[in-house]
PDB file of C-alpha atoms and ligand atoms in Angstrom:
ATOM      1  CA  MET A   1      -0.014  -0.014   0.093  1.00 83.00           C
ATOM      2  CA  PRO A   2       1.501   3.594  -1.130  1.00 95.00           C
ATOM      3  CA  GLU A   3       2.678   5.434   2.147  1.00 98.00           C
ATOM      4  CA  SER A   4       3.265   8.914   2.868  1.00 98.00           C
ATOM      5  CA  PRO A   5       7.003   8.874   1.896  1.00 98.00           C
ATOM      6  CA  GLU A   6       5.933   7.687  -1.772  1.00 98.00           C
ATOM      7  CA  VAL A   7       2.639   9.471  -1.845  1.00 98.00           C
ATOM      8  CA  GLN A   8       4.335  12.610  -0.906  1.00 98.00           C
ATOM      9  CA  GLU A   9       6.520  12.510  -4.046  1.00 98.00           C
ATOM     10  CA  LEU A  10       3.332  11.621  -6.204  1.00 98.00           C
ATOM     11  CA  ALA A  11       1.949  14.713  -5.311  1.00 98.00           C
ATOM     12  CA  SER A  12       4.786  16.346  -5.898  1.00 98.00           C
ATOM     13  CA  PHE A  13       5.644  15.112  -9.400  1.00 98.00           C
ATOM     14  CA  LEU A  14       1.928  16.094  -9.907  1.00 98.00           C
ATOM     15  CA  THR A  15       2.241  19.781  -8.723  1.00 98.00           C
ATOM     16  CA  ALA A  16       5.154  19.922 -11.082  1.00 98.00           C
ATOM     17  CA  HIS A  17       3.610  18.372 -14.027  1.00 98.00           C
ATOM     18  CA  THR A  18      -0.234  19.598 -13.556  1.00 98.00           C
ATOM     19  CA  THR A  19      -0.276  23.008 -11.984  1.00 98.00           C
ATOM     20  CA  GLY A  20      -1.791  25.578 -13.978  1.00 97.00           C
ATOM     21  CA  ARG A  21      -3.345  23.070 -17.059  1.00 98.00           C
ATOM     22  CA  GLU A  22      -6.913  22.551 -17.802  1.00 98.00           C
ATOM     23  CA  VAL A  23      -8.799  19.600 -17.471  1.00 98.00           C
ATOM     24  CA  ARG A  24      -9.885  18.655 -20.563  1.00 98.00           C
ATOM     25  CA  ALA A  25     -11.648  14.977 -19.753  1.00 97.00           C
ATOM     26  CA  VAL A  26     -12.196  12.897 -17.128  1.00 97.00           C
ATOM     27  CA  ASP A  27     -13.333   9.374 -17.653  1.00 96.00           C
ATOM     28  CA  VAL A  28     -14.097   7.156 -14.518  1.00 96.00           C
ATOM     29  CA  LEU A  29     -14.006   3.808 -16.015  1.00 95.00           C
ATOM     30  CA  LEU A  30     -14.939   1.967 -12.846  1.00 92.00           C
ATOM     31  CA  PRO A  31     -18.231   3.697 -11.589  1.00 92.00           C
ATOM     32  CA  LYS A  32     -17.972   2.222  -8.026  1.00 93.00           C
ATOM     33  CA  ALA A  33     -14.600   4.132  -7.759  1.00 96.00           C
ATOM     34  CA  LEU A  34     -16.498   7.273  -7.517  1.00 97.00           C
ATOM     35  CA  LYS A  35     -17.759   7.566  -4.073  1.00 97.00           C
ATOM     36  CA  THR A  36     -19.459  11.160  -4.333  1.00 97.00           C
ATOM     37  CA  GLN A  37     -22.452  11.767  -6.455  1.00 94.00           C
ATOM     38  CA  HIS A  38     -22.423  15.539  -7.029  1.00 94.00           C
ATOM     39  CA  PRO A  39     -20.683  17.315  -8.624  1.00 94.00           C
ATOM     40  CA  MET A  40     -20.023  15.223 -11.557  1.00 95.00           C
ATOM     41  CA  PRO A  41     -16.457  14.304 -12.776  1.00 96.00           C
ATOM     42  CA  ALA A  42     -17.449  16.233 -16.252  1.00 96.00           C
ATOM     43  CA  ASP A  43     -18.103  19.118 -13.673  1.00 96.00           C
ATOM     44  CA  LEU A  44     -14.201  19.342 -13.642  1.00 98.00           C
ATOM     45  CA  VAL A  45     -13.364  19.796 -17.420  1.00 98.00           C
ATOM     46  CA  GLY A  46     -12.570  23.654 -18.161  1.00 97.00           C
ATOM     47  CA  ARG A  47     -11.138  23.830 -14.783  1.00 98.00           C
ATOM     48  CA  ARG A  48      -7.590  24.828 -13.727  1.00 98.00           C
ATOM     49  CA  ILE A  49      -5.404  22.802 -11.558  1.00 98.00           C
ATOM     50  CA  ILE A  50      -3.986  24.827  -8.753  1.00 98.00           C
ATOM     51  CA  GLY A  51      -1.528  22.163  -7.052  1.00 98.00           C
ATOM     52  CA  VAL A  52      -1.758  18.151  -6.098  1.00 98.00           C
ATOM     53  CA  SER A  53      -0.952  17.858  -1.540  1.00 98.00           C
ATOM     54  CA  ARG A  54      -0.808  14.850   0.358  1.00 98.00           C
ATOM     55  CA  LEU A  55      -3.369  13.754   3.184  1.00 98.00           C
ATOM     56  CA  GLY A  56      -2.039  10.754   4.988  1.00 98.00           C
ATOM     57  CA  LYS A  57      -1.697   8.407   2.013  1.00 98.00           C
ATOM     58  CA  MET A  58      -4.355   9.886  -0.272  1.00 98.00           C
ATOM     59  CA  ILE A  59      -3.876  12.934  -2.685  1.00 98.00           C
ATOM     60  CA  ASP A  60      -6.173  16.269  -3.204  1.00 98.00           C
ATOM     61  CA  ILE A  61      -6.004  17.516  -6.453  1.00 98.00           C
ATOM     62  CA  ALA A  62      -7.292  20.859  -6.362  1.00 98.00           C
ATOM     63  CA  THR A  63      -8.803  22.706  -9.144  1.00 98.00           C
ATOM     64  CA  THR A  64     -10.248  25.833  -9.569  1.00 98.00           C
ATOM     65  CA  ALA A  65     -13.038  27.690 -11.773  1.00 96.00           C
ATOM     66  CA  ALA A  66     -12.826  30.800 -14.104  1.00 91.00           C
ATOM     67  CA  SER A  67     -15.277  32.078 -10.916  1.00 92.00           C
ATOM     68  CA  GLY A  68     -12.903  31.210  -8.308  1.00 91.00           C
ATOM     69  CA  ASP A  69     -14.620  28.261  -6.705  1.00 94.00           C
ATOM     70  CA  THR A  70     -12.593  25.095  -5.850  1.00 97.00           C
ATOM     71  CA  LEU A  71     -13.136  21.553  -6.395  1.00 98.00           C
ATOM     72  CA  HIS A  72     -11.111  18.702  -5.032  1.00 98.00           C
ATOM     73  CA  VAL A  73     -10.485  15.272  -6.466  1.00 98.00           C
ATOM     74  CA  ILE A  74      -9.434  13.248  -3.204  1.00 98.00           C
ATOM     75  CA  VAL A  75      -7.907  10.126  -4.258  1.00 98.00           C
ATOM     76  CA  HIS A  76      -7.248   7.196  -1.807  1.00 98.00           C
ATOM     77  CA  PHE A  77      -5.235   4.665  -3.308  1.00 97.00           C
ATOM     78  CA  GLY A  78      -6.390   1.760  -1.205  1.00 95.00           C
ATOM     79  CA  HIS A  79      -3.950  -1.027  -1.182  1.00 93.00           C
ATOM     80  CA  ASP A  80      -3.113  -1.436  -4.984  1.00 95.00           C
ATOM     81  CA  GLY A  81      -3.642   1.731  -6.704  1.00 97.00           C
ATOM     82  CA  TRP A  82      -1.366   3.983  -8.237  1.00 97.00           C
ATOM     83  CA  VAL A  83      -0.861   6.870 -10.942  1.00 97.00           C
ATOM     84  CA  LEU A  84       0.318   6.186 -14.407  1.00 97.00           C
ATOM     85  CA  TRP A  85       1.754   9.798 -15.962  1.00 97.00           C
ATOM     86  CA  HIS A  86       1.569  10.094 -19.792  1.00 97.00           C
ATOM     87  CA  ASP A  87       3.478  13.216 -21.370  1.00 97.00           C
ATOM     88  CA  VAL A  88       0.955  12.461 -24.551  1.00 97.00           C
ATOM     89  CA  ALA A  89      -2.437  10.501 -23.061  1.00 95.00           C
ATOM     90  CA  PRO A  90      -3.239   7.974 -25.335  1.00 93.00           C
ATOM     91  CA  LYS A  91      -6.316   8.163 -27.442  1.00 90.00           C
ATOM     92  CA  GLY A  92      -9.480   5.885 -26.994  1.00 87.00           C
ATOM     93  CA  LEU A  93      -9.653   4.434 -23.045  1.00 89.00           C
ATOM     94  CA  LYS A  94      -7.610   1.116 -23.466  1.00 85.00           C
ATOM     95  CA  ARG A  95      -5.468   0.541 -20.193  1.00 83.00           C
ATOM     96  CA  ALA A  96      -1.676   1.327 -20.791  1.00 75.00           C
ATOM     97  CA  GLY A  97       0.240  -0.646 -17.826  1.00 82.00           C
ATOM     98  CA  GLU A  98      -0.343  -4.119 -16.193  1.00 86.00           C
ATOM     99  CA  ALA A  99      -2.922  -2.390 -13.755  1.00 93.00           C
ATOM    100  CA  THR A 100      -6.555  -1.756 -14.378  1.00 95.00           C
ATOM    101  CA  LEU A 101      -7.636   1.517 -15.809  1.00 96.00           C
ATOM    102  CA  MET A 102      -9.854   2.953 -13.132  1.00 96.00           C
ATOM    103  CA  ALA A 103     -10.423   6.754 -14.366  1.00 97.00           C
ATOM    104  CA  ARG A 104      -8.204   8.793 -16.994  1.00 97.00           C
ATOM    105  CA  ILE A 105      -7.850  12.849 -16.866  1.00 98.00           C
ATOM    106  CA  ARG A 106      -7.075  14.743 -19.816  1.00 98.00           C
ATOM    107  CA  LEU A 107      -4.951  17.835 -19.525  1.00 98.00           C
ATOM    108  CA  SER A 108      -5.001  20.857 -22.155  1.00 97.00           C
ATOM    109  CA  ASP A 109      -1.244  20.562 -23.404  1.00 97.00           C
ATOM    110  CA  GLY A 110      -2.340  16.494 -24.164  1.00 97.00           C
ATOM    111  CA  SER A 111      -0.808  14.808 -21.001  1.00 98.00           C
ATOM    112  CA  GLY A 112      -2.609  13.132 -18.525  1.00 98.00           C
ATOM    113  CA  PHE A 113      -2.611  10.437 -16.008  1.00 98.00           C
ATOM    114  CA  ASP A 114      -4.516   7.473 -15.429  1.00 97.00           C
ATOM    115  CA  LEU A 115      -5.557   5.903 -11.902  1.00 97.00           C
ATOM    116  CA  THR A 116      -5.071   2.497 -11.558  1.00 96.00           C
ATOM    117  CA  ASP A 117      -5.462  -0.485  -9.436  1.00 96.00           C
ATOM    118  CA  ALA A 118      -3.621  -3.836  -9.460  1.00 95.00           C
ATOM    119  CA  GLY A 119      -5.321  -5.660  -6.724  1.00 94.00           C
ATOM    120  CA  GLN A 120      -7.941  -8.139  -6.942  1.00 91.00           C
ATOM    121  CA  TRP A 121     -10.236  -6.228  -5.041  1.00 90.00           C
ATOM    122  CA  LYS A 122     -10.561  -2.600  -6.273  1.00 93.00           C
ATOM    123  CA  ALA A 123     -10.036  -0.230  -3.618  1.00 95.00           C
ATOM    124  CA  LEU A 124      -8.895   2.869  -5.250  1.00 97.00           C
ATOM    125  CA  SER A 125     -11.498   5.520  -4.566  1.00 98.00           C
ATOM    126  CA  ILE A 126     -12.208   9.036  -5.962  1.00 98.00           C
ATOM    127  CA  HIS A 127     -14.385  11.715  -3.825  1.00 98.00           C
ATOM    128  CA  LEU A 128     -15.292  15.344  -5.648  1.00 98.00           C
ATOM    129  CA  VAL A 129     -15.943  17.792  -2.870  1.00 98.00           C
ATOM    130  CA  ALA A 130     -16.086  21.172  -2.281  1.00 97.00           C
ATOM    131  CA  SER A 131     -13.567  20.943   0.714  1.00 97.00           C
ATOM    132  CA  PRO A 132     -11.093  17.894   1.085  1.00 98.00           C
ATOM    133  CA  ALA A 133     -12.498  17.911   5.034  1.00 97.00           C
ATOM    134  CA  ASP A 134     -15.956  16.640   3.381  1.00 98.00           C
ATOM    135  CA  VAL A 135     -14.295  13.389   3.329  1.00 98.00           C
ATOM    136  CA  PRO A 136     -14.806  11.644   6.372  1.00 97.00           C
ATOM    137  CA  ALA A 137     -11.362   9.670   5.817  1.00 97.00           C
ATOM    138  CA  VAL A 138      -9.768  13.335   5.657  1.00 98.00           C
ATOM    139  CA  ALA A 139     -11.633  14.535   8.522  1.00 98.00           C
ATOM    140  CA  LYS A 140     -10.439  12.108  10.851  1.00 98.00           C
ATOM    141  CA  LEU A 141      -6.819  11.708   9.899  1.00 98.00           C
ATOM    142  CA  GLY A 142      -4.487  11.666  13.221  1.00 98.00           C
ATOM    143  CA  LEU A 143      -1.213  13.348  13.483  1.00 98.00           C
ATOM    144  CA  ASP A 144       1.215  13.108  10.590  1.00 98.00           C
ATOM    145  CA  PRO A 145       4.821  12.417  11.536  1.00 98.00           C
ATOM    146  CA  LEU A 146       5.738  14.766   8.481  1.00 98.00           C
ATOM    147  CA  GLY A 147       3.741  17.692   9.768  1.00 97.00           C
ATOM    148  CA  ASP A 148       4.792  20.470  11.590  1.00 96.00           C
ATOM    149  CA  GLU A 149       2.315  19.483  14.504  1.00 96.00           C
ATOM    150  CA  PHE A 150       4.338  16.186  15.244  1.00 97.00           C
ATOM    151  CA  ASP A 151       6.623  16.274  18.378  1.00 97.00           C
ATOM    152  CA  THR A 152       7.452  13.583  21.186  1.00 97.00           C
ATOM    153  CA  ALA A 153       4.983  14.905  23.267  1.00 97.00           C
ATOM    154  CA  ALA A 154       1.866  14.689  20.482  1.00 97.00           C
ATOM    155  CA  PHE A 155       3.011  11.472  19.619  1.00 98.00           C
ATOM    156  CA  ALA A 156       3.130  10.386  23.512  1.00 97.00           C
ATOM    157  CA  GLY A 157      -0.408  11.871  23.881  1.00 97.00           C
ATOM    158  CA  ILE A 158      -1.635   9.627  21.455  1.00 97.00           C
ATOM    159  CA  LEU A 159      -0.094   6.370  22.715  1.00 96.00           C
ATOM    160  CA  ALA A 160      -1.259   7.157  26.406  1.00 94.00           C
ATOM    161  CA  ASN A 161      -3.861   4.702  27.859  1.00 89.00           C
ATOM    162  CA  ARG A 162      -4.202   2.850  24.322  1.00 93.00           C
ATOM    163  CA  LYS A 163      -3.867  -0.695  24.828  1.00 90.00           C
ATOM    164  CA  LYS A 164      -3.844  -1.220  21.086  1.00 96.00           C
ATOM    165  CA  GLN A 165      -0.949  -3.394  20.138  1.00 97.00           C
ATOM    166  CA  ILE A 166       1.615  -0.633  18.524  1.00 98.00           C
ATOM    167  CA  LYS A 167       1.945  -1.600  15.170  1.00 98.00           C
ATOM    168  CA  ALA A 168      -1.824  -1.532  14.555  1.00 97.00           C
ATOM    169  CA  LEU A 169      -1.693   2.280  16.450  1.00 98.00           C
ATOM    170  CA  LEU A 170       0.853   3.190  14.333  1.00 98.00           C
ATOM    171  CA  GLN A 171      -1.367   1.816  10.852  1.00 98.00           C
ATOM    172  CA  ASP A 172      -4.253   3.474  12.114  1.00 98.00           C
ATOM    173  CA  GLN A 173      -5.456   6.732  10.207  1.00 98.00           C
ATOM    174  CA  THR A 174      -7.457   8.305  12.786  1.00 98.00           C
ATOM    175  CA  SER A 175      -4.288   8.143  15.273  1.00 98.00           C
ATOM    176  CA  PHE A 176      -1.395   8.693  12.676  1.00 98.00           C
ATOM    177  CA  ALA A 177      -1.657   9.841   8.784  1.00 98.00           C
ATOM    178  CA  GLY A 178       0.387   7.866   6.333  1.00 98.00           C
ATOM    179  CA  ILE A 179       2.073   4.795   7.946  1.00 98.00           C
ATOM    180  CA  GLY A 180       1.178   1.468   6.782  1.00 97.00           C
ATOM    181  CA  ASN A 181       2.421  -2.302   6.989  1.00 97.00           C
ATOM    182  CA  ALA A 182       5.699  -1.329   5.648  1.00 98.00           C
ATOM    183  CA  TYR A 183       6.530   1.788   7.369  1.00 98.00           C
ATOM    184  CA  SER A 184       5.384   0.422  10.783  1.00 98.00           C
ATOM    185  CA  ASP A 185       7.712  -2.489  10.466  1.00 98.00           C
ATOM    186  CA  GLU A 186      10.286  -0.121   9.946  1.00 98.00           C
ATOM    187  CA  ILE A 187       9.893   2.238  12.602  1.00 98.00           C
ATOM    188  CA  LEU A 188       9.424  -0.438  15.329  1.00 98.00           C
ATOM    189  CA  HIS A 189      12.456  -2.361  14.092  1.00 98.00           C
ATOM    190  CA  ALA A 190      14.575   1.082  14.267  1.00 98.00           C
ATOM    191  CA  ALA A 191      13.184   1.587  17.759  1.00 98.00           C
ATOM    192  CA  LYS A 192      13.879  -2.009  18.904  1.00 98.00           C
ATOM    193  CA  ILE A 193      10.156  -2.562  20.137  1.00 98.00           C
ATOM    194  CA  SER A 194       8.121  -5.835  19.240  1.00 98.00           C
ATOM    195  CA  PRO A 195       4.898  -5.073  16.980  1.00 97.00           C
ATOM    196  CA  VAL A 196       2.703  -6.876  19.501  1.00 96.00           C
ATOM    197  CA  THR A 197       3.250  -4.560  22.611  1.00 96.00           C
ATOM    198  CA  HIS A 198       0.375  -2.856  24.097  1.00 96.00           C
ATOM    199  CA  ALA A 199       0.828   1.182  23.385  1.00 96.00           C
ATOM    200  CA  ALA A 200      -0.013   1.698  26.904  1.00 94.00           C
ATOM    201  CA  SER A 201       2.729  -0.349  28.698  1.00 94.00           C
ATOM    202  CA  LEU A 202       5.320   1.164  26.714  1.00 97.00           C
ATOM    203  CA  SER A 203       8.366   2.877  28.874  1.00 97.00           C
ATOM    204  CA  ARG A 204       8.982   6.571  28.605  1.00 97.00           C
ATOM    205  CA  ASP A 205      12.157   5.639  26.873  1.00 98.00           C
ATOM    206  CA  ALA A 206      10.738   3.431  24.438  1.00 98.00           C
ATOM    207  CA  VAL A 207       8.019   6.253  23.920  1.00 98.00           C
ATOM    208  CA  ASP A 208      10.875   8.716  23.320  1.00 98.00           C
ATOM    209  CA  ARG A 209      12.538   5.739  21.061  1.00 98.00           C
ATOM    210  CA  LEU A 210       9.963   5.700  19.008  1.00 98.00           C
ATOM    211  CA  ALA A 211       8.593   9.158  18.415  1.00 98.00           C
ATOM    212  CA  ASP A 212      12.253   9.672  16.920  1.00 98.00           C
ATOM    213  CA  ALA A 213      12.340   6.325  14.850  1.00 98.00           C
ATOM    214  CA  THR A 214       8.619   7.483  13.693  1.00 98.00           C
ATOM    215  CA  ARG A 215       9.902  10.942  12.198  1.00 98.00           C
ATOM    216  CA  ASP A 216      13.338   9.696  11.379  1.00 98.00           C
ATOM    217  CA  VAL A 217      12.202   6.753   8.879  1.00 98.00           C
ATOM    218  CA  LEU A 218       9.792   8.742   7.487  1.00 98.00           C
ATOM    219  CA  ALA A 219      11.409  12.196   6.847  1.00 98.00           C
ATOM    220  CA  GLU A 220      14.334   9.930   5.462  1.00 98.00           C
ATOM    221  CA  ALA A 221      12.384   7.780   3.044  1.00 98.00           C
ATOM    222  CA  THR A 222      10.728  10.701   1.829  1.00 98.00           C
ATOM    223  CA  SER A 223      14.211  12.475   1.044  1.00 98.00           C
ATOM    224  CA  ALA A 224      15.450   9.463  -0.539  1.00 98.00           C
ATOM    225  CA  ARG A 225      12.398   9.382  -2.668  1.00 98.00           C
ATOM    226  CA  ARG A 226      12.673  13.079  -4.126  1.00 98.00           C
ATOM    227  CA  GLY A 227      12.797  13.372  -7.869  1.00 97.00           C
ATOM    228  CA  VAL A 228      12.256   9.582  -8.183  1.00 98.00           C
ATOM    229  CA  PRO A 229       9.542   9.061 -10.909  1.00 97.00           C
ATOM    230  CA  PRO A 230       6.184   7.665  -9.782  1.00 97.00           C
ATOM    231  CA  SER A 231       6.599   4.464 -12.123  1.00 95.00           C
ATOM    232  CA  GLU A 232       9.892   3.442 -10.008  1.00 97.00           C
ATOM    233  CA  LEU A 233       8.666   4.958  -6.293  1.00 97.00           C
ATOM    234  CA  ARG A 234       7.542   1.315  -5.401  1.00 95.00           C
ATOM    235  CA  ALA A 235      10.303  -0.354  -6.509  1.00 96.00           C
ATOM    236  CA  THR A 236      12.798   2.242  -4.841  1.00 97.00           C
ATOM    237  CA  LYS A 237      10.899   1.740  -1.769  1.00 97.00           C
ATOM    238  CA  HIS A 238      11.007  -1.849  -1.515  1.00 96.00           C
ATOM    239  CA  ALA A 239      14.781  -1.553  -2.270  1.00 96.00           C
ATOM    240  CA  ALA A 240      15.401   0.690   0.414  1.00 97.00           C
ATOM    241  CA  LEU A 241      13.521  -1.209   3.679  1.00 98.00           C
ATOM    242  CA  ARG A 242      15.511  -3.023   5.922  1.00 97.00           C
ATOM    243  CA  VAL A 243      12.756  -5.532   7.658  1.00 98.00           C
ATOM    244  CA  HIS A 244       9.695  -5.795   5.640  1.00 98.00           C
ATOM    245  CA  ARG A 245       9.133  -8.237   2.841  1.00 97.00           C
ATOM    246  CA  LYS A 246      13.080  -9.560   4.171  1.00 98.00           C
ATOM    247  CA  THR A 247      11.744 -12.621   5.657  1.00 98.00           C
ATOM    248  CA  GLY A 248      14.728 -15.236   5.893  1.00 98.00           C
ATOM    249  CA  ALA A 249      17.323 -11.974   5.292  1.00 98.00           C
ATOM    250  CA  ALA A 250      19.974 -11.205   7.973  1.00 98.00           C
ATOM    251  CA  CYS A 251      19.353  -8.058   9.771  1.00 98.00           C
ATOM    252  CA  PRO A 252      21.268  -5.077   9.168  1.00 97.00           C
ATOM    253  CA  VAL A 253      21.891  -4.510  13.092  1.00 98.00           C
ATOM    254  CA  CYS A 254      22.661  -7.924  14.353  1.00 98.00           C
ATOM    255  CA  ALA A 255      22.725 -10.453  11.761  1.00 98.00           C
ATOM    256  CA  ASP A 256      19.681 -12.342  12.861  1.00 98.00           C
ATOM    257  CA  GLU A 257      17.370 -13.979  10.618  1.00 98.00           C
ATOM    258  CA  ILE A 258      14.606 -11.728   9.900  1.00 98.00           C
ATOM    259  CA  ARG A 259      10.875 -13.492  11.076  1.00 98.00           C
ATOM    260  CA  GLU A 260       7.537 -13.140   9.244  1.00 98.00           C
ATOM    261  CA  TYR A 261       4.327 -13.141  11.000  1.00 96.00           C
ATOM    262  CA  THR A 262       0.780 -12.334  10.117  1.00 95.00           C
ATOM    263  CA  PHE A 263      -0.360  -9.316  11.656  1.00 91.00           C
ATOM    264  CA  SER A 264      -3.992  -8.256  10.742  1.00 88.00           C
ATOM    265  CA  GLY A 265      -4.268 -10.756   8.126  1.00 89.00           C
ATOM    266  CA  ALA A 266      -0.991  -9.511   6.184  1.00 92.00           C
ATOM    267  CA  ALA A 267       2.222 -10.546   6.334  1.00 95.00           C
ATOM    268  CA  ALA A 268       4.660  -8.412   8.676  1.00 97.00           C
ATOM    269  CA  GLN A 269       8.112  -8.603   9.643  1.00 98.00           C
ATOM    270  CA  TYR A 270      10.718  -8.142  12.338  1.00 98.00           C
ATOM    271  CA  CYS A 271      13.822  -9.478  14.097  1.00 98.00           C
ATOM    272  CA  PRO A 272      13.645 -11.559  16.906  1.00 98.00           C
ATOM    273  CA  THR A 273      17.004 -10.091  18.476  1.00 98.00           C
ATOM    274  CA  CYS A 274      16.611  -6.575  18.386  1.00 98.00           C
ATOM    275  CA  GLN A 275      12.555  -6.551  18.749  1.00 98.00           C
ATOM    276  CA  THR A 276      11.241  -9.304  21.202  1.00 98.00           C
ATOM    277  CA  GLY A 277      14.082 -10.509  23.199  1.00 97.00           C
ATOM    278  CA  GLY A 278      14.515 -13.387  20.872  1.00 97.00           C
ATOM    279  CA  ALA A 279      10.883 -14.494  21.123  1.00 97.00           C
ATOM    280  CA  LEU A 280       9.281 -15.957  17.658  1.00 97.00           C
ATOM    281  CA  LEU A 281       5.708 -14.300  17.101  1.00 95.00           C
ATOM    282  CA  ALA A 282       2.958 -16.637  16.128  1.00 82.00           C
TER     283      ALA A 282
HETATM  284 ZN1   ZN B 301      18.596  -7.534  14.468  1.00 65.11          ZN
END
């Protein structure tokens, strides 16, 4: 699933490539992807894109009309959604890559981009709204570790009295915005904390370490992705991960074998020596 470092770079790429251009056509090929009824995708035609920003793991494509009113396209990528950029948008509506074409947006200079979904269950969703906060998932977003409001005190405040397992809490978008399965594994490994520890039972020292690791892991990944085109972001991310999806490899810190376990139905990885005092998770 796309997480904040890659989505941040995607938003930067789209801002650089679309700002100031007019929307010429919008085709939504899978109607269920569109979660709002009004306004319609056709209402975007003739509007100018004024920027693309990141909201947690989502992007906000902001447009303005000649009258000055703004309309936002909020895209949630789900598990396997992404963007395919075209310097020259293909004619017709054939898909241009492996993934299913969910929607294609054409711009006034002939360029354009596809919203795609490579998963079995098509989970990419699109909201057209006057304000981003009209989308419930945006209104409920928690603290963003890449944002200015993030500090150790704010982080600790969210963990206090939470009996949830720390890996689940890090991935809960209403607690922390932008973290998923991959970066929660990386953050917990960097902080040397077991993923199944309850948040409220972490020591003050562990909470401080985890706050630092959360900010550092995401900030370093974001900076490392800068300038990487959307088509290469996924591979670049996977190549840079230290524990996530590295089952059987040697831990880069202690050389113990990275282990895998199932967390909320997904495969997750950890280092027993660094994180669980040698214990293996079921
Ligand atoms: Zn280790």
